[in-house]
Coordinates of C-alpha atoms and ligand atoms in Angstrom, one line a residue:
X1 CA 156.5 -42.6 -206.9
X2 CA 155.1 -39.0 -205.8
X3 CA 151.3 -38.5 -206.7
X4 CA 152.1 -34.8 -206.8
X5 CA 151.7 -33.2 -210.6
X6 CA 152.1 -30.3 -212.6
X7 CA 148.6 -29.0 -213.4
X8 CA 149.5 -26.8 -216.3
X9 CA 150.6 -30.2 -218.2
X10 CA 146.8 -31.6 -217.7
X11 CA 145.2 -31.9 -220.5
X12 CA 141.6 -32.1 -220.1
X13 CA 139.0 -32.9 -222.7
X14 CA 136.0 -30.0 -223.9
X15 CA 133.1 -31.5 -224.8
X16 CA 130.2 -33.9 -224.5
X17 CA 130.5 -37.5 -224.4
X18 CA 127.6 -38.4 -226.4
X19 CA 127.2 -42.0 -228.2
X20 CA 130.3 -43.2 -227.5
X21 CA 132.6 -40.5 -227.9
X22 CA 133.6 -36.7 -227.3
X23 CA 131.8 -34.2 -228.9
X24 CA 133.4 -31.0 -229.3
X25 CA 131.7 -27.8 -228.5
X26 CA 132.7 -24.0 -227.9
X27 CA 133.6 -23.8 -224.1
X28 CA 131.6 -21.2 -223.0
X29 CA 132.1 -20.9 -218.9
X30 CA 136.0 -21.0 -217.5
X31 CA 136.7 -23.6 -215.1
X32 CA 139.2 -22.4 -212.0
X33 CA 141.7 -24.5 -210.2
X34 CA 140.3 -23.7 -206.5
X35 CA 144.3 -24.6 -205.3
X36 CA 145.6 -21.0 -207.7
X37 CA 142.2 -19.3 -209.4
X38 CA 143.8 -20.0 -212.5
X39 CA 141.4 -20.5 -215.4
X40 CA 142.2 -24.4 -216.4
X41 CA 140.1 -25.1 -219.3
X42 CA 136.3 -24.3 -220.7
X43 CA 133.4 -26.2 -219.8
X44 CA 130.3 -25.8 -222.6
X45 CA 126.9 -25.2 -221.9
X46 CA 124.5 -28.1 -223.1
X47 CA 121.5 -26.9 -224.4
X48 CA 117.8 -28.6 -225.4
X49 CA 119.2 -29.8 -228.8
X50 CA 122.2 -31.3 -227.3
X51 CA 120.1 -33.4 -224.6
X52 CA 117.8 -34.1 -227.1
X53 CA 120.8 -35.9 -229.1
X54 CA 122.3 -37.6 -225.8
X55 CA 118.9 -38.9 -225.0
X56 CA 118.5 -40.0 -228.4
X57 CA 122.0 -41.8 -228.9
X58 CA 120.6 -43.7 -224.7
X59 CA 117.4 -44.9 -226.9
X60 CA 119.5 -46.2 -229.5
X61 CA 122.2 -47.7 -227.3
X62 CA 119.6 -48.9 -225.2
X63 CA 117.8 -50.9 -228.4
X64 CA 120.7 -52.2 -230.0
X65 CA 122.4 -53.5 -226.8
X66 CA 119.2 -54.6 -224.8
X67 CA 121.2 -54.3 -222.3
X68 CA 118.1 -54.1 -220.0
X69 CA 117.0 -57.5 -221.5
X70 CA 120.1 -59.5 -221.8
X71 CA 121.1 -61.7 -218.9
X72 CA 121.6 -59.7 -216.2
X73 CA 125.4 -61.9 -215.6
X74 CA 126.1 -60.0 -218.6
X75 CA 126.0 -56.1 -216.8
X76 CA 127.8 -58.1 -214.0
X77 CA 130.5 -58.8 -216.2
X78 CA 130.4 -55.4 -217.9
X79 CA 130.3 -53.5 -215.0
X80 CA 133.4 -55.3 -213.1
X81 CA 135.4 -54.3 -216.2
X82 CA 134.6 -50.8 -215.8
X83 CA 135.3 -51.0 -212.2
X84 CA 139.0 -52.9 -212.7
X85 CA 139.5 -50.2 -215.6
X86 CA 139.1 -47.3 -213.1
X87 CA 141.4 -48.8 -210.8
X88 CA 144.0 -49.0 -213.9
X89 CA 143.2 -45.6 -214.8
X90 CA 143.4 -44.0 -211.0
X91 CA 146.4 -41.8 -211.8
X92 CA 144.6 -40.1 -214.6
X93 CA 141.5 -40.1 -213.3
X94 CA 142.7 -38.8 -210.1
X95 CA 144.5 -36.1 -211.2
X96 CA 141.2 -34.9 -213.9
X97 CA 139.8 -35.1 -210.6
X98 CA 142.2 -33.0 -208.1
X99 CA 143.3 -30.3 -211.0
X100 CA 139.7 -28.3 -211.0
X101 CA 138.1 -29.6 -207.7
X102 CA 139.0 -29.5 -203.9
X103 CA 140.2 -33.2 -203.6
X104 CA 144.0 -33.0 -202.9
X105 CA 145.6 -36.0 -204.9
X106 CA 146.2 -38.6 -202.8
X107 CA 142.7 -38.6 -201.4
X108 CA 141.5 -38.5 -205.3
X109 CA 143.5 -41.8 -206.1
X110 CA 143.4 -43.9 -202.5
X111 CA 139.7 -43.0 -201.7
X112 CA 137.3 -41.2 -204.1
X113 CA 138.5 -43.7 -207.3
X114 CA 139.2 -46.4 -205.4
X115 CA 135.6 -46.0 -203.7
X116 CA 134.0 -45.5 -206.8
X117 CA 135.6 -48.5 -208.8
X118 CA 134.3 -50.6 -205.4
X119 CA 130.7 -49.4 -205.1
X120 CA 130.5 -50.2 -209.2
X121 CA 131.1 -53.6 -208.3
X122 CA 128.8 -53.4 -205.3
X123 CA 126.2 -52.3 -207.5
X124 CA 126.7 -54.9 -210.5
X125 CA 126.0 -57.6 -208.0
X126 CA 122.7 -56.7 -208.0
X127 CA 122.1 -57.2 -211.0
X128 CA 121.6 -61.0 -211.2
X129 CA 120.7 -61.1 -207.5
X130 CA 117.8 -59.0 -206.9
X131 CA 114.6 -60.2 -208.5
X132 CA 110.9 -59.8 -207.9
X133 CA 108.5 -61.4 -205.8
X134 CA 106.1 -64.0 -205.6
X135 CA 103.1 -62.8 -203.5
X136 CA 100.1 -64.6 -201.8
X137 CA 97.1 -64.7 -203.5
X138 CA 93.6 -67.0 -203.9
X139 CA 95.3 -70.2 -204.3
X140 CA 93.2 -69.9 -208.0
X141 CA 95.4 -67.2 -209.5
X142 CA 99.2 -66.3 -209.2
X143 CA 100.3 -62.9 -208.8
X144 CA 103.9 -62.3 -208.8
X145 CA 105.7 -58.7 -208.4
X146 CA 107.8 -58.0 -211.6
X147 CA 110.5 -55.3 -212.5
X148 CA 112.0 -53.3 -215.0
X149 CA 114.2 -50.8 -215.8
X150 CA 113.0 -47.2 -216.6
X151 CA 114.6 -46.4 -219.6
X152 CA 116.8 -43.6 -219.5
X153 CA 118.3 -42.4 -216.2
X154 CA 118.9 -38.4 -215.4
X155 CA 121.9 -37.9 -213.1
X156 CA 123.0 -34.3 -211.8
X157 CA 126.1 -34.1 -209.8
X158 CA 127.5 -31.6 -207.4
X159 CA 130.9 -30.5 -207.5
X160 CA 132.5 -31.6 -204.4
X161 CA 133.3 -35.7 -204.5
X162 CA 132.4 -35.0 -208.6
X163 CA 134.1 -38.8 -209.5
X164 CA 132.0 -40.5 -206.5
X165 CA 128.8 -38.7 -206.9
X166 CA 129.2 -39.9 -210.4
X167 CA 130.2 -43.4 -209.3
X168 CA 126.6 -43.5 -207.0
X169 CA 124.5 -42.7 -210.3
X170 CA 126.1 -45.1 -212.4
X171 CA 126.7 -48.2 -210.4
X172 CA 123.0 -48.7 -210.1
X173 CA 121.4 -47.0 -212.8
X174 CA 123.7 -49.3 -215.2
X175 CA 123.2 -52.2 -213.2
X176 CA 119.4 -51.8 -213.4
X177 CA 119.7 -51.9 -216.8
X178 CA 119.2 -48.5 -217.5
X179 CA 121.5 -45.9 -219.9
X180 CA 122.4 -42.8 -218.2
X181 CA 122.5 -39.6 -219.0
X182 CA 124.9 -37.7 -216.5
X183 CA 125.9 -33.7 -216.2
X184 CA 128.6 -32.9 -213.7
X185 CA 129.0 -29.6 -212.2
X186 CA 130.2 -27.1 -214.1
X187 CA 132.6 -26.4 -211.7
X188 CA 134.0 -30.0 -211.8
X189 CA 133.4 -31.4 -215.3
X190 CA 136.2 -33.3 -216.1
X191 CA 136.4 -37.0 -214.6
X192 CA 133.0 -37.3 -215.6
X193 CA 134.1 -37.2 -219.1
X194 CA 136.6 -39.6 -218.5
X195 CA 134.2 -42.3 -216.6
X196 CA 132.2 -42.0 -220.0
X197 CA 135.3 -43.0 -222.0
X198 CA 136.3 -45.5 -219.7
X199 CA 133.1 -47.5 -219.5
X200 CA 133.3 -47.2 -223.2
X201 CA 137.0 -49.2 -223.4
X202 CA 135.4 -51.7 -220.7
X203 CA 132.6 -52.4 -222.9
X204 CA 129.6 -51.4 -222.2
X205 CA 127.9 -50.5 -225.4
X206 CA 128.5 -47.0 -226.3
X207 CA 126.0 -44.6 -226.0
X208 CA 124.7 -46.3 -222.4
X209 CA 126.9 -43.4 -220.9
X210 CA 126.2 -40.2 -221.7
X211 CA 128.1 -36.9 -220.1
X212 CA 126.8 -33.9 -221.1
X213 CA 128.5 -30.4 -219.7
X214 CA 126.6 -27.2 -218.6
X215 CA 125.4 -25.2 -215.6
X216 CA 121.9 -25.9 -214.0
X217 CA 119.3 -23.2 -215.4
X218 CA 120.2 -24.1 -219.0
X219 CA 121.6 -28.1 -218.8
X220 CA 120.4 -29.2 -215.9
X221 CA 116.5 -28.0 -216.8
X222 CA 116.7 -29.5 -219.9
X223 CA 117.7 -32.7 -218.7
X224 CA 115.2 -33.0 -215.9
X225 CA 112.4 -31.2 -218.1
X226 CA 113.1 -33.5 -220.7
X227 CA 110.1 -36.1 -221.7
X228 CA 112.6 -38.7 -222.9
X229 CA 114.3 -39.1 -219.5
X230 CA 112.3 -41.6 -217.3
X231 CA 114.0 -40.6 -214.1
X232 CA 115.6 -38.3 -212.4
X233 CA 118.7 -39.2 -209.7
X234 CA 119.7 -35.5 -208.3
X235 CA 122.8 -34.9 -205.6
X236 CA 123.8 -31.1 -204.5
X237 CA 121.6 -28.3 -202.6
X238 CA 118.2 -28.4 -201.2
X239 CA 117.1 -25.0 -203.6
X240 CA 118.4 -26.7 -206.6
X241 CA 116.3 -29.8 -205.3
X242 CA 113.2 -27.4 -205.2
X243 CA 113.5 -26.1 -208.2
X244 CA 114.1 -29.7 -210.5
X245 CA 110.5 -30.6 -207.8
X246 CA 109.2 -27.4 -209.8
X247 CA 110.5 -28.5 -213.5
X248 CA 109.3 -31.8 -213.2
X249 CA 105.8 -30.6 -211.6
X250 CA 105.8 -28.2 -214.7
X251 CA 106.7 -30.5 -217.8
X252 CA 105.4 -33.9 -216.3
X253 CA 105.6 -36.3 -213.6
X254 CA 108.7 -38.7 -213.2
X255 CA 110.0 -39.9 -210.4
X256 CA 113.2 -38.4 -208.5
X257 CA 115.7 -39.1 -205.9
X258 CA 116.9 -36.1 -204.2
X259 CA 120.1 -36.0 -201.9
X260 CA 120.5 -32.7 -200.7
X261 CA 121.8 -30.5 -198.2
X262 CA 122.4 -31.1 -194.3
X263 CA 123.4 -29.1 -191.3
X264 CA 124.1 -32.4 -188.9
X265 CA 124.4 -32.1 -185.3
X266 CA 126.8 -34.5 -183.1
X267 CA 126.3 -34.6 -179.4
X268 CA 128.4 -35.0 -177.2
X269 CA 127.7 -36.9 -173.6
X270 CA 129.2 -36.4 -170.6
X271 CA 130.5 -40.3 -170.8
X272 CA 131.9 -40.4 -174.5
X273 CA 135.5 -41.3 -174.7
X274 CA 136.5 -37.1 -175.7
X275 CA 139.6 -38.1 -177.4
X276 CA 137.4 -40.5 -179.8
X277 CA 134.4 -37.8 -180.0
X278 CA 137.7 -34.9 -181.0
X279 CA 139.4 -36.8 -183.7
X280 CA 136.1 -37.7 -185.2
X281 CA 134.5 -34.3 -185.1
X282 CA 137.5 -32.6 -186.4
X283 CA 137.8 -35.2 -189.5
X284 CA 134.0 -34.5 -190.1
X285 CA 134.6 -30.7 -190.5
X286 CA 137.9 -30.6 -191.6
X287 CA 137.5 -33.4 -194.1
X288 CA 137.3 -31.4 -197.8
X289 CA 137.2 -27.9 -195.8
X290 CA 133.8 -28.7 -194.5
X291 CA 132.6 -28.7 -198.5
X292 CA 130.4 -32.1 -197.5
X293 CA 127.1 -32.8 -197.5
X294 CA 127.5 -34.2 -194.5
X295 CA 129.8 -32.5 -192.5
X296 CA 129.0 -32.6 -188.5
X297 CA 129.2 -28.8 -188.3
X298 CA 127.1 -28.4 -185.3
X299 CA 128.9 -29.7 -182.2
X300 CA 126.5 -30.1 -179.0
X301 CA 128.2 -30.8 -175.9
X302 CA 127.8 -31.6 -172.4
X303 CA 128.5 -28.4 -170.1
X304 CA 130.5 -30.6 -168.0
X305 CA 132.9 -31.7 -170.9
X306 CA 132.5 -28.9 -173.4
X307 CA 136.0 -27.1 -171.9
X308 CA 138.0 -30.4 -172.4
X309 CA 136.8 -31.3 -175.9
X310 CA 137.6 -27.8 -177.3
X311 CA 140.8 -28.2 -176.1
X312 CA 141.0 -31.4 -178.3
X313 CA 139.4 -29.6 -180.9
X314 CA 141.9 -26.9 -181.0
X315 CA 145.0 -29.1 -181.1
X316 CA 143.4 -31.1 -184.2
X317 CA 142.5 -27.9 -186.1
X318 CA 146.3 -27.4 -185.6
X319 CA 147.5 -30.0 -187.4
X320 CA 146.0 -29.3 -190.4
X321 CA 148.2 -29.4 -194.1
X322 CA 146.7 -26.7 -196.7
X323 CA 147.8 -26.9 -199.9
X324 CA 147.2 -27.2 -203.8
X325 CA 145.6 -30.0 -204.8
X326 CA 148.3 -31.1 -207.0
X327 CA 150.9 -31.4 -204.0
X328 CA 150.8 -35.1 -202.6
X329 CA 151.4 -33.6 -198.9
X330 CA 147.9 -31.5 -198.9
X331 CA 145.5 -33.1 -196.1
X332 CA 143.5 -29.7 -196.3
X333 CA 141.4 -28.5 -199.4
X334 CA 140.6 -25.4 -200.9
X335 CA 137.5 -23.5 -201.0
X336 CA 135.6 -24.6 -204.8
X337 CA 135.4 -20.6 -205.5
X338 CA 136.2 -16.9 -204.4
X339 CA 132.3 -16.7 -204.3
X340 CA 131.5 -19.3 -202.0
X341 CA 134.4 -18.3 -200.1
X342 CA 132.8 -15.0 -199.7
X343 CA 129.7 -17.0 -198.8
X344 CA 131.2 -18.1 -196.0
X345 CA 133.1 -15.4 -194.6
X346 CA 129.5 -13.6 -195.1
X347 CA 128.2 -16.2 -192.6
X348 CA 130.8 -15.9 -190.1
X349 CA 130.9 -12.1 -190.0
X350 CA 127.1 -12.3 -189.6
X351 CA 127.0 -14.6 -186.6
X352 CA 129.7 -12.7 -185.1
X353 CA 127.7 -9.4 -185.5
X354 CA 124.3 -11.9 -183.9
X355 CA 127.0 -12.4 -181.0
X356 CA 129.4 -15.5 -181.5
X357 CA 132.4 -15.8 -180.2
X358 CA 135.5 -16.5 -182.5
X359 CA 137.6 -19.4 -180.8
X360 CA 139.6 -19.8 -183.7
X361 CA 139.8 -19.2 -187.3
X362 CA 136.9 -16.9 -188.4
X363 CA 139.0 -15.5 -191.9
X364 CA 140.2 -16.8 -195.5
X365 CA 143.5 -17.8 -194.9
X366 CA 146.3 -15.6 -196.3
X367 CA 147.5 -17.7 -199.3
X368 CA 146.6 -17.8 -202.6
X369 CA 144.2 -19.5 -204.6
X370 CA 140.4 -19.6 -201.9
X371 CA 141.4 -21.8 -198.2
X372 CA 139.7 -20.5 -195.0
X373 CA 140.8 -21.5 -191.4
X374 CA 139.3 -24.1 -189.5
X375 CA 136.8 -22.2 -187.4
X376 CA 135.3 -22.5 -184.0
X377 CA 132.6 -20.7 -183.0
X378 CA 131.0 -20.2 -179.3
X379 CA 127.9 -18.3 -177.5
X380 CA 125.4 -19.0 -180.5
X381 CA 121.7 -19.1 -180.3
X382 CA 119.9 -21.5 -181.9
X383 CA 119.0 -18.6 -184.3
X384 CA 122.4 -17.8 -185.3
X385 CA 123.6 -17.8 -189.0
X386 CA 125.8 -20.0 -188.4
X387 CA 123.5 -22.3 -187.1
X388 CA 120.9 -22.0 -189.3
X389 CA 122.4 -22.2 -192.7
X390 CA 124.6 -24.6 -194.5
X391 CA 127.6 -23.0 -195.0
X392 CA 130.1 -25.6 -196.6
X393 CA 132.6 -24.8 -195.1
X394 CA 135.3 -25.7 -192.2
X395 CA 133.6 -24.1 -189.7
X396 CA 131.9 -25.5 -186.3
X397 CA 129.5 -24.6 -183.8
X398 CA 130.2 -25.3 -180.1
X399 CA 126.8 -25.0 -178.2
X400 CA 126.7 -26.6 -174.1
X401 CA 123.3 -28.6 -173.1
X402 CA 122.8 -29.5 -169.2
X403 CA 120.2 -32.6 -170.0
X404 CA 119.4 -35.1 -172.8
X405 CA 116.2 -33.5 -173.6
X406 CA 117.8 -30.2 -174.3
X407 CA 120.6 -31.8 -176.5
X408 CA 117.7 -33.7 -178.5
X409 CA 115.7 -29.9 -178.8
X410 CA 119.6 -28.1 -180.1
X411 CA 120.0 -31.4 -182.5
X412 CA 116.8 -30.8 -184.4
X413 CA 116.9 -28.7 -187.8
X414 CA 114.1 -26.6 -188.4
X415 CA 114.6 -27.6 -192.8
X416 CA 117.7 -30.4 -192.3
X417 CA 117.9 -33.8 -191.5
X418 CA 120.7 -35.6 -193.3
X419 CA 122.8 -37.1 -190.3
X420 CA 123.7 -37.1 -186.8
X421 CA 126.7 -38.1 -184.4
X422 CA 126.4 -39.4 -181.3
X423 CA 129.0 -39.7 -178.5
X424 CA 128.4 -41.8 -175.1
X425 CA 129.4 -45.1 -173.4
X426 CA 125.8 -45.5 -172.7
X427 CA 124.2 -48.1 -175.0
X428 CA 120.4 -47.4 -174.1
X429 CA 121.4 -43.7 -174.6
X430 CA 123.0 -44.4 -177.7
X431 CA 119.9 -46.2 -178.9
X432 CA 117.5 -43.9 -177.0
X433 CA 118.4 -40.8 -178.5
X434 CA 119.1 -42.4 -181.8
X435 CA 115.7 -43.0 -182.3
X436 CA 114.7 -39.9 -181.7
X437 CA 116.9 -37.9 -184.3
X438 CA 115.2 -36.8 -187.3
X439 CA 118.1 -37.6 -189.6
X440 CA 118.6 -40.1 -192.5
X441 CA 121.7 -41.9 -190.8
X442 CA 122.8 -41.6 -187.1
X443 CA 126.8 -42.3 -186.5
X444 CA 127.4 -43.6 -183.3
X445 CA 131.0 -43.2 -181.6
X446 CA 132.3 -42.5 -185.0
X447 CA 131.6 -39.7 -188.0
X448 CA 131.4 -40.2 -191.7
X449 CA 130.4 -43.3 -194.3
X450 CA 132.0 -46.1 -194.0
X451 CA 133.1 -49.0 -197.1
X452 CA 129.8 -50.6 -196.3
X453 CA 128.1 -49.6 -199.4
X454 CA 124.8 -51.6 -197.8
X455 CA 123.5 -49.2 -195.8
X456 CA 121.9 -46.4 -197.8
X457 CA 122.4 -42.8 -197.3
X458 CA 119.6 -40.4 -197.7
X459 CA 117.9 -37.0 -195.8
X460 CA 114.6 -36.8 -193.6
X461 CA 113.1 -33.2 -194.0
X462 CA 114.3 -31.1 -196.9
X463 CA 117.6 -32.9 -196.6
X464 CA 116.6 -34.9 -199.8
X465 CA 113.6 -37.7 -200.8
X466 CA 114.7 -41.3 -201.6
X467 CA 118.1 -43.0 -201.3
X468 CA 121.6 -43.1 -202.6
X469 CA 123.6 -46.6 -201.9
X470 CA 122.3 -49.7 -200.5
X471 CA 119.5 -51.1 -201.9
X472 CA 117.5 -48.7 -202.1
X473 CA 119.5 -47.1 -204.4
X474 CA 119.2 -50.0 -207.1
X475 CA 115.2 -50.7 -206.0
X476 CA 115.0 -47.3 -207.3
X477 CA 116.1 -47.4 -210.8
X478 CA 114.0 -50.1 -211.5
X479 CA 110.3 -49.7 -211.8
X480 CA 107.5 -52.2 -210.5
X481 CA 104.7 -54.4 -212.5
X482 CA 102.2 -56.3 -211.3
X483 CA 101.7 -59.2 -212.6
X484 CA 98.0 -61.6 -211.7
X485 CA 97.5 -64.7 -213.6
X486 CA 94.1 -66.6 -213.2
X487 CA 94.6 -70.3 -213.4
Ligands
NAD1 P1 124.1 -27.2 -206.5 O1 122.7 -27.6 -206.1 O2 124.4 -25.8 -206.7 O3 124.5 -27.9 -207.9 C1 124.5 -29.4 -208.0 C2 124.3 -29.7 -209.4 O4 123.0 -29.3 -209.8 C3 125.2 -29.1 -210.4 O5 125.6 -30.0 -211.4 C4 124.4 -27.9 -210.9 O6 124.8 -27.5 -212.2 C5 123.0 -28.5 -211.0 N1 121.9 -27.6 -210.9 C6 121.8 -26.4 -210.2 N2 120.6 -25.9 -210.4 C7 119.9 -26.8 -211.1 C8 118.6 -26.8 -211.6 N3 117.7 -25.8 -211.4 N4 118.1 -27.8 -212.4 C9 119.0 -28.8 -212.6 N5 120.3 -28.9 -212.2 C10 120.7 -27.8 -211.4 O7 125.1 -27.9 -205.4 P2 126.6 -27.8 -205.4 O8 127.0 -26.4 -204.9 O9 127.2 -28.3 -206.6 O10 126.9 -28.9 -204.2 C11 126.8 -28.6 -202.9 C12 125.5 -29.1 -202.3 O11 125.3 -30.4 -202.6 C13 125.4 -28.9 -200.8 O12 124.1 -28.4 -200.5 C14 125.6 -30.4 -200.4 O13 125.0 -30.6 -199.1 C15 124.9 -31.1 -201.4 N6 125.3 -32.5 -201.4 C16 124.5 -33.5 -200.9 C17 124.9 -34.8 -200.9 C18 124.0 -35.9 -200.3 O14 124.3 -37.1 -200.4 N7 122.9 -35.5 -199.6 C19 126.2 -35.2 -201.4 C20 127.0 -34.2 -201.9 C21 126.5 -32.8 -201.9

């Protein structure tokens, strides 16, 4: 059966899930299909009255279900129905998914559901598995490590994996025994709404998920600013990171994890297999039109070998499928909006005028609906614009280093430090330079997560505080008593 659809026959739901079900309210902000700019539905604007009533309707949930006190084999159980009931659901949620964001269809349904549905599970195994701790003491007393949940969890998403991102606040939140409250992007509302209704259907108690719509300024403040909301679990950029720093500073201290921005650098050695460091660098900026966080945009290569691998380069930016989401043959995404398209032909026009050379690409690409051309870009300083800032987009740096030391000085971010990529034969290179990366994960001799949901993902610098995944990511929504007994 094709995945491909007709977007003009999805239906998707306006409102807030709050207590269980969908709350209507007056959509007040259009949401645009990135694949056509055509207006697909409304998305509302939450305000302090309707947190207030989703944070309310958590506290109940919470109190009736105790789901934070029952046995913890319980949220196992809970949380591996949800997971089977977003496989079942993977067409629907897919395309809810692909109709307003920049995931073509069949990478919605084989890897952003799927991967969600899996790192749910990953996460409810936690929950009977990870305990506390025992801890020496004077062999006269007993002191012992406890934990708890927080309460009420406050997740903000960003709008380019919007089901995944979801999936990373709920698998562990839930499975810490926490309720969430969760507000998509406003760009990208939709699957969120339909997570809440499925988790509903799998039973866990209503009101445990809560999705409320609405943009940062008036939602997202309200949420993070809000005294009933224990914690605060933040994905998208590093100035929206600042400023929920600032609201928290400003109406009372909670703690926050932030994953945020990245500008990652992957070196190149002389030694690495090219063909291997080409088809991963090109499926780490081409992957979503460069629109992730951690898309290896800035390629640093060996003078000796940087010829050969932009030849490589060029023949994978070739290959390249841009489409509508809807269309099952798409392998290359839209740009989320006319604006941030702008943003990014803004950037390239600027490091171009700062002296870059254009290799290829360096425009929108003359279609409809936002897509700009995989772009290469040579002779850039360290200073450039292109560089510098995160532009979220397809578009690559090419910059030649004569010795390791330089490499390590052109890898370094002034503000980033999300990830890295590292290409040699060389295993005391590999581990040598590894350790000197200031970056949250180093890939070596490949580019990109894996299905290995263990290892935790996180920045160094202002690339984000705490830990998404792994876990970390369940340490942190649960919260740590100490416990001394004297015998
Ligand atoms: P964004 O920061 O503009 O928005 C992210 C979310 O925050 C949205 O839901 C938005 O409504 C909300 N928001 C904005 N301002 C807010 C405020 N002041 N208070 C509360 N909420 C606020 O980011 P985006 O454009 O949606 O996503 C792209 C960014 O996300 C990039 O910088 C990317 O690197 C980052 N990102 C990071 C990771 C990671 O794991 N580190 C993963 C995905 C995306």
């Amino acid at each position: 059966m094709s995945l491909s659809f007709d977007p003009a026959a999805i239906d998707c739901p306006v409102g807030h899930h709050i207590g269980g079900r969908l709350v209507a309210a007056e959509p007040e902000l259009a949401v645009r299909r990135p694949s056509d700019g055509v207006a697909q539905a409304g998305c509302p604007v939450a305000d302090v009255a309707v947190v207030d009533r989703a944070v309310a309707a958590a506290n109940a949930a919470l109190k009736a279900s105790r789901w934070g006190e029952v046995r913890p084999r319980e949220r196992v159980r809970a949380l591996h129905a949800f997971a089977d009931l977003i496989e079942r659901e993977a067409t629907m949620l897919g395309r809810l998914e692909s109709v307003v964001s920049t995931r073509p269809i069949a990478q919605s349904i084989a890897g952003d559901v799927a991967v969600t549905a899996e790192q749910i599970r990953f996460f409810a195994e936690f929950a009977d598995k990870e305990g506390g701790d025992l801890v020496p003491t004077g062999s006269d007393r007993l002191g012992m490590i406890d934990s708890e949940p927080y309460g009420v969890v406050g997740a903000i998403t960003p709008w380019n994996f919007p089901v995944s991102m979801a999936g990373w606040k709920l698998g562990p939140a839930l499975a810490a025994g926490n309720a969430v409250l969760l507000k998509p992007s406003e760009m990208t509302p939709f699957s969120a709404l339909m997570l809440a209704e499925l988790s509903v259907r799998a039973g866990i108690p209503a009101g445990l998920v809560n999705v409320v719509l609405g943009d940062g300024p008036t939602t997202g403040n309200a949420i993070t600013g809000h005294p009933g909301i224990a914690k605060v679990s933040f994905t998208g950029s590093t100035v929206a990171g600042a400023a929920i720093m600032a609201n928290v500073a400003r109406t009372g201290i909670k703690p926050m994890t932030l994953e945020l921005g990245g500008k990652s650098p992957q070196i190149v050695f002389a030694d690495a297999d090219l063909d291997l460091a080409a088809d991963c660098i090109a499926r780490g900026i081409l992957a979503n039109a460069g629109q992730v966080c951690v898309a290896g945009s800035r390629v640093i290569a060996a003078a000796g070998i940087a010829d050969a691998l932009l030849d490589r380069l060029l023949a994978r930016f070739a290959a390249i499928a841009p489409g509508a989401t809807w269309d099952e043959g798409t392998n290359f995404s839209p740009i989320i909006s006319q604006r941030q398209l702008g943003r990014i032909t803004g950037i390239v026009e600027a490091a171009v005028d700062a002296g870059a050379d254009i290799v290829t690409g360096g425009r929108p690409l003359d279609r409809d609906g936002s897509f700009y051309a995989p772009t290469i870009l040579t002779a850039v300083t360290p200073q450039s614009p292109a560089v510098t800032e995160e532009i979220f987009g397809p578009v690559l740096t090419l910059q030649a280093f004569a010795e390791e030391e330089e490499a390590l000085a052109l890898a370094d971010h002034p503000t980033y430090g999300l990830c890295a990529g590292l290409y040699t034969r060389d295993f005391s290179r590999a581990m040598r330079t590894s350790r000197r990366l200031q970056a949250g994960t180093v890939w070596i001799n490949r580019y990109g997560r894996s299905t290995d949901h263990i290892l935790p993902t996180g920045g160094y610098k202002g690339s984000g505080i705490g830990k998404d995944l792994g876990r970390e990511a369940y340490r942190a929504n649960r919260r740590t008593k100490s416990v001394l007994i004297d015998l």
